[in-house]
XYZ file of C-alpha atoms in Angstrom:
394
model
C 17.570 -46.340 -82.356
C 13.878 -46.509 -83.228
C 13.238 -48.084 -86.681
C 10.136 -48.391 -88.816
C 9.636 -52.132 -89.292
C 8.415 -53.253 -92.695
C 8.267 -49.716 -94.058
C 10.695 -48.701 -96.709
C 11.369 -44.995 -96.569
C 10.772 -43.402 -99.925
C 12.236 -40.024 -98.934
C 15.570 -39.620 -97.353
C 15.554 -37.250 -94.409
C 18.607 -35.510 -95.665
C 17.299 -34.710 -99.146
C 16.352 -31.122 -100.077
C 12.961 -32.339 -101.217
C 12.168 -33.573 -97.695
C 13.053 -30.246 -96.142
C 10.945 -28.461 -98.761
C 7.967 -30.609 -97.840
C 8.629 -30.046 -94.139
C 8.678 -26.289 -94.611
C 5.487 -26.413 -96.709
C 3.445 -28.486 -94.251
C 4.788 -26.614 -91.234
C 4.581 -23.043 -92.476
C 2.258 -23.483 -95.442
C -0.898 -22.223 -93.696
C 1.006 -19.294 -92.220
C 2.474 -18.394 -95.586
C -0.929 -18.712 -97.210
C -2.583 -16.496 -94.599
C 0.235 -14.013 -94.921
C -0.182 -13.945 -98.669
C -3.919 -13.377 -98.241
C -3.527 -10.808 -95.498
C -4.219 -7.213 -96.407
C -1.403 -4.728 -96.663
C -1.043 -1.990 -94.073
C -2.551 0.637 -96.364
C -5.488 -1.644 -97.161
C -6.103 -2.264 -93.462
C -5.908 1.429 -92.660
C -8.309 2.177 -95.509
C -10.708 -0.495 -94.204
C -10.390 1.022 -90.729
C -11.299 4.469 -92.016
C -14.272 3.093 -93.937
C -15.370 1.158 -90.882
C -15.066 4.219 -88.667
C -17.178 6.133 -91.166
C -19.818 3.391 -91.004
C -19.739 3.489 -87.213
C -20.265 7.253 -87.235
C -23.116 6.963 -89.745
C -24.802 4.283 -87.648
C -24.315 6.380 -84.529
C -25.916 9.374 -86.230
C -28.782 7.175 -87.418
C -29.191 5.806 -83.896
C -29.251 9.328 -82.468
C -31.875 10.311 -85.040
C -33.984 7.273 -84.171
C -33.582 8.121 -80.494
C -34.805 11.658 -81.200
C -37.762 10.270 -83.134
C -38.513 7.894 -80.279
C -38.322 10.762 -77.769
C -40.693 12.851 -79.880
C -43.106 9.939 -80.186
C -42.924 9.425 -76.448
C -43.835 13.083 -75.881
C -46.812 12.696 -78.225
C -47.896 9.532 -76.410
C -47.684 11.309 -73.060
C -49.745 14.180 -74.453
C -52.319 11.755 -75.853
C -52.449 9.964 -72.515
C -53.186 13.279 -70.830
C -55.926 14.004 -73.371
C -57.407 10.564 -72.746
C -57.457 11.232 -68.995
C -59.167 14.572 -69.568
C -61.681 12.988 -71.910
C -62.418 10.220 -69.430
C -63.016 12.849 -66.749
C -65.442 14.670 -69.067
C -67.224 11.413 -69.820
C -67.575 10.658 -66.118
C -68.869 14.156 -65.393
C -71.255 13.941 -68.330
C -72.592 10.601 -67.116
C -73.288 12.142 -63.720
C -75.180 14.950 -65.439
C -77.112 12.451 -67.536
C -78.073 10.449 -64.454
C -79.198 13.608 -62.653
C -81.116 14.725 -65.731
C -82.887 11.373 -65.910
C -83.925 11.777 -62.287
C -85.126 15.304 -63.001
C -87.096 14.044 -66.002
C -88.702 11.298 -63.959
C -89.515 13.726 -61.141
C -90.966 16.208 -63.616
C -93.014 13.478 -65.301
C -94.387 12.483 -61.876
C -95.285 16.110 -61.139
C -96.995 16.353 -64.500
C -99.042 13.247 -63.823
C -100.008 14.613 -60.406
C -100.977 17.959 -61.860
C -102.925 16.250 -64.618
C -104.862 14.365 -61.936
C -105.526 17.579 -60.094
C -106.539 19.151 -63.375
C -109.048 16.370 -63.997
C -110.588 16.923 -60.575
C -110.726 20.635 -61.216
C -112.282 20.024 -64.612
C -114.913 17.741 -63.075
C -115.721 20.341 -60.437
C -115.776 22.990 -63.094
C -118.172 20.975 -65.200
C -120.505 20.525 -62.253
C -120.311 24.222 -61.475
C -120.975 25.086 -65.070
C -124.020 22.797 -65.057
C -125.351 24.544 -61.984
C -124.609 27.906 -63.514
C -126.374 26.835 -66.683
C -129.434 25.712 -64.790
C -129.485 28.931 -62.776
C -129.018 30.991 -65.904
C -132.009 29.233 -67.537
C -134.322 29.994 -64.624
C -136.564 32.942 -65.248
C -136.129 36.074 -63.249
C -139.651 35.539 -61.837
C -138.697 32.093 -60.564
C -135.491 33.440 -59.026
C -137.381 36.232 -57.245
C -140.132 33.949 -56.063
C -137.655 31.383 -54.823
C -135.720 33.894 -52.754
C -136.603 35.122 -49.350
C -135.996 38.735 -50.275
C -134.461 40.893 -52.947
C -131.140 40.975 -51.116
C -130.896 37.215 -51.466
C -131.497 37.514 -55.170
C -128.689 40.067 -55.470
C -126.308 38.019 -53.304
C -126.958 34.879 -55.291
C -126.275 36.678 -58.516
C -123.027 38.080 -57.173
C -122.038 34.615 -56.014
C -122.564 33.232 -59.481
C -120.444 35.996 -60.959
C -117.685 35.353 -58.407
C -117.826 31.621 -58.984
C -117.547 32.113 -62.674
C -114.481 34.321 -62.268
C -112.888 31.810 -59.903
C -113.456 28.984 -62.347
C -111.883 30.985 -65.131
C -108.880 31.845 -62.986
C -108.439 28.222 -61.909
C -108.609 27.066 -65.489
C -105.980 29.601 -66.543
C -103.733 28.638 -63.612
C -104.038 24.916 -64.300
C -103.383 25.388 -67.978
C -100.302 27.442 -67.172
C -98.983 24.810 -64.790
C -99.574 22.130 -67.377
C -97.849 24.184 -70.069
C -94.870 24.914 -67.829
C -94.484 21.276 -66.838
C -94.694 20.098 -70.404
C -92.143 22.715 -71.461
C -89.835 21.662 -68.657
C -90.188 18.035 -69.656
C -89.373 18.884 -73.271
C -86.344 20.904 -72.157
C -85.062 18.069 -69.983
C -85.593 15.550 -72.778
C -83.617 17.770 -75.161
C -80.867 18.175 -72.615
C -80.710 14.426 -72.081
C -80.394 13.880 -75.826
C -77.603 16.460 -75.995
C -75.708 14.863 -73.120
C -76.064 11.425 -74.654
C -74.721 12.764 -77.942
C -71.819 14.359 -76.066
C -71.096 11.075 -74.337
C -71.077 9.280 -77.673
C -68.704 11.854 -79.138
C -66.377 11.574 -76.170
C -66.313 7.798 -76.427
C -65.459 8.076 -80.105
C -62.728 10.564 -79.228
C -61.339 8.211 -76.615
C -61.393 5.358 -79.097
C -59.544 7.523 -81.608
C -56.940 8.497 -79.026
C -56.453 4.888 -77.993
C -55.900 3.990 -81.632
C -53.372 6.787 -82.023
C -51.628 5.716 -78.839
C -51.426 2.170 -80.130
C -49.964 3.407 -83.412
C -47.416 5.576 -81.649
C -46.458 2.762 -79.303
C -45.952 0.510 -82.289
C -43.827 3.180 -83.936
C -41.843 3.592 -80.716
C -41.217 -0.138 -80.508
C -40.202 -0.145 -84.152
C -37.795 2.714 -83.530
C -36.404 0.832 -80.547
C -35.881 -2.265 -82.670
C -34.142 -0.204 -85.338
C -31.947 1.392 -82.679
C -31.088 -2.014 -81.262
C -30.182 -3.228 -84.733
C -28.045 -0.150 -85.351
C -26.341 -0.579 -81.984
C -25.639 -4.221 -82.808
C -24.071 -3.114 -86.091
C -22.040 -0.496 -84.246
C -20.833 -3.065 -81.722
C -19.993 -5.517 -84.503
C -18.146 -2.805 -86.417
C -16.212 -1.829 -83.297
C -15.273 -5.444 -82.729
C -14.097 -5.757 -86.313
C -12.351 -2.406 -85.937
C -10.481 -3.723 -82.911
C -9.276 -6.650 -84.995
C -8.138 -4.287 -87.740
C -6.396 -2.058 -85.208
C -4.642 -5.082 -83.779
C -3.481 -6.158 -87.242
C -2.345 -2.623 -88.026
C -0.476 -2.425 -84.728
C 1.214 -5.759 -85.358
C 2.274 -4.727 -88.864
C 3.579 -1.366 -87.670
C 5.291 -3.009 -84.718
C 7.034 -5.422 -87.016
C 8.242 -2.535 -89.170
C 9.367 -0.232 -86.381
C 11.642 -0.406 -83.438
C 10.647 0.790 -80.021
C 11.357 4.417 -79.255
C 13.637 4.557 -76.238
C 12.296 7.429 -74.181
C 13.174 6.111 -70.764
C 16.617 7.651 -71.005
C 15.349 11.171 -71.645
C 15.306 11.995 -67.949
C 12.660 14.213 -66.375
C 10.897 17.367 -67.522
C 10.966 20.742 -65.836
C 7.887 19.738 -63.812
C 9.505 16.469 -62.729
C 7.698 13.958 -64.983
C 9.362 11.228 -67.074
C 8.072 8.895 -69.794
C 6.233 5.905 -68.281
C 7.411 3.366 -70.897
C 9.168 2.850 -74.195
C 6.831 2.805 -77.171
C 6.766 1.976 -80.862
C 4.386 4.744 -81.848
C 1.596 6.924 -80.462
C -1.695 5.614 -81.830
C -3.838 8.459 -80.551
C -2.975 11.901 -79.267
C -4.575 14.126 -76.663
C -7.715 15.966 -77.853
C -8.281 13.846 -80.953
C -11.744 12.298 -81.492
C -11.852 9.218 -79.307
C -12.042 5.978 -81.313
C -14.919 4.593 -79.224
C -16.913 7.837 -79.341
C -15.772 10.370 -81.961
C -17.881 13.098 -80.339
C -15.678 12.848 -77.222
C -12.072 14.114 -77.230
C -9.292 11.707 -76.259
C -8.102 12.451 -72.714
C -4.494 11.287 -72.947
C -1.944 9.673 -75.259
C -1.860 5.992 -76.262
C 1.654 4.488 -76.296
C 1.758 1.264 -78.343
C 4.213 -1.521 -77.615
C 4.256 -5.256 -77.028
C 2.077 -6.962 -74.442
C 3.864 -7.010 -71.092
C 6.065 -3.971 -71.709
C 7.153 -2.631 -68.265
C 5.336 0.475 -67.026
C 7.108 2.856 -64.657
C 5.975 5.662 -62.383
C 6.331 8.976 -64.180
C 7.193 10.547 -60.822
C 7.093 9.620 -57.173
C 3.840 9.659 -55.263
C 0.958 7.738 -53.673
C -0.637 4.890 -55.638
C -4.313 4.222 -56.161
C -5.300 0.936 -57.841
C -8.524 0.748 -59.844
C -10.308 -1.534 -62.283
C -13.286 -1.046 -64.602
C -13.224 -4.621 -65.850
C -14.039 -4.815 -69.550
C -15.081 -1.157 -69.594
C -13.243 2.150 -69.691
C -9.640 2.072 -68.486
C -9.748 -1.622 -67.579
C -6.988 -2.152 -64.996
C -5.504 1.233 -64.149
C -3.267 3.053 -61.681
C -3.415 6.668 -60.532
C -0.370 8.192 -58.837
C -0.937 11.380 -56.879
C 2.409 13.184 -57.024
C 1.616 16.445 -55.250
C -1.098 19.053 -54.924
C -0.631 19.991 -58.571
C 0.005 16.792 -60.556
C -1.352 13.264 -60.842
C -0.871 10.677 -63.603
C -3.048 7.796 -64.814
C -1.908 4.534 -66.431
C -4.679 2.568 -68.170
C -5.341 -0.852 -69.797
C -2.632 -2.629 -67.759
C -2.368 -6.398 -67.974
C -1.134 -6.610 -64.370
C 0.077 -4.320 -61.600
C 2.991 -4.599 -59.188
C 2.111 -1.586 -57.036
C -0.522 -1.536 -54.300
C -3.092 1.023 -53.240
C -1.676 3.625 -50.818
C 1.857 2.493 -51.607
C 4.465 5.223 -51.903
C 6.492 4.775 -55.089
C 9.529 6.597 -56.374
C 10.110 8.022 -59.839
C 10.772 5.348 -62.495
C 9.727 2.548 -60.126
C 8.063 -0.440 -61.835
C 4.296 -0.329 -61.231
C 2.838 -2.740 -63.820
C 2.842 -4.143 -67.344
C 1.256 -3.046 -70.610
C -1.986 -4.787 -71.575
C -5.266 -4.387 -73.424
C -7.928 -4.448 -70.689
C -11.078 -2.303 -70.790
C -12.015 -0.430 -73.952
C -8.909 -1.291 -75.933
C -8.148 -2.516 -79.439
C -4.645 -3.815 -78.733
C -1.715 -3.642 -76.298
C -0.951 -0.045 -75.347
C -0.669 2.294 -72.375
C -3.260 5.021 -72.029
C -1.342 7.768 -70.197
C -2.948 10.867 -68.695
C -1.578 13.882 -66.842
C -3.849 15.750 -64.425
C -3.016 19.276 -63.368
C -5.099 20.534 -60.462
C -7.642 17.813 -61.328
C -7.926 18.770 -65.015
C -6.702 16.529 -67.829
C -3.952 18.207 -69.850
C -1.826 17.225 -72.859
C 0.909 14.912 -71.498
C 3.318 15.896 -74.283
C 3.501 19.400 -72.816
C 4.787 18.023 -69.504
C 7.115 15.199 -70.606
C 10.811 15.614 -71.452
């Protein structure tokens, strides 16, 4: 027998004190945790409060999503306005460029006409000098200098005609000059107006860009708030799953499994798929993971690994949604009218396309997918529509 050399036992193994110490060190932490654990009513109250928080956060997230959608619409509208403004600016710049060319062309025409006017003025001055000299000649000198009286008359008529021509030319040149100067003034005014319009449009674009930046910032802020709310929702759901698991364990320890496997089959030929301790959620109730969505079956709670049986004979389909939805699930197509679904299985014994008989073992209860603890999510489909399983079970 193994002995402790040199060590004198101070506690005899057979004494009550030793066994008291053994129980304390072995089960002490468990007893402490049990003493600190919440009662069932406390856990259920916490679960209700937590569900209320989840719903509030979900409503807040939906509101933030609506605000983000509205901001996005405004941003899209502002972007359209910016595009329109940019188009106007481009068109205005084309008009400005064309106006500048027109102004330069008009200025060139004015300079040319002014040159022509100078020549005309010089010619007019020379003509006026001649006319002045002729006008200062005496009638006797004019008669004596002419070959005959007809020449005198013709010369006089010529002077009158020349004078009229000069007056008409002066009036025409002055009109051309006035028109060109008016056109130049009009083009200069138009250029100033277009430049002012361009400046206004640029300011408008700058304003829109600033608004777009503000709205984008607000959208990002809303997105961050939504992400934070979603993180809180996910955290609350995770904590809720822990509470549900504790509640299920407490209830399971207080209840015995309901033996429903011996109830036979219903009038439509379906039987209960497993024994259960209690039904945690009924058909049509607000779904725990999304209260706005009704629950599509019944959740039968029992221990992990509880056998699951075919509710009726039929053809098996095996599916898996991983950590989402049903998790590991089986669908059995019984006939043209009925099919049944078995969700959150830990493992499956049936195979896809396998023909199973009523009450044949097809898998074991688990907590895969969206699940807060071991249970079977059981659905009945009638002509492809989910119906209340309790109306079709014995």
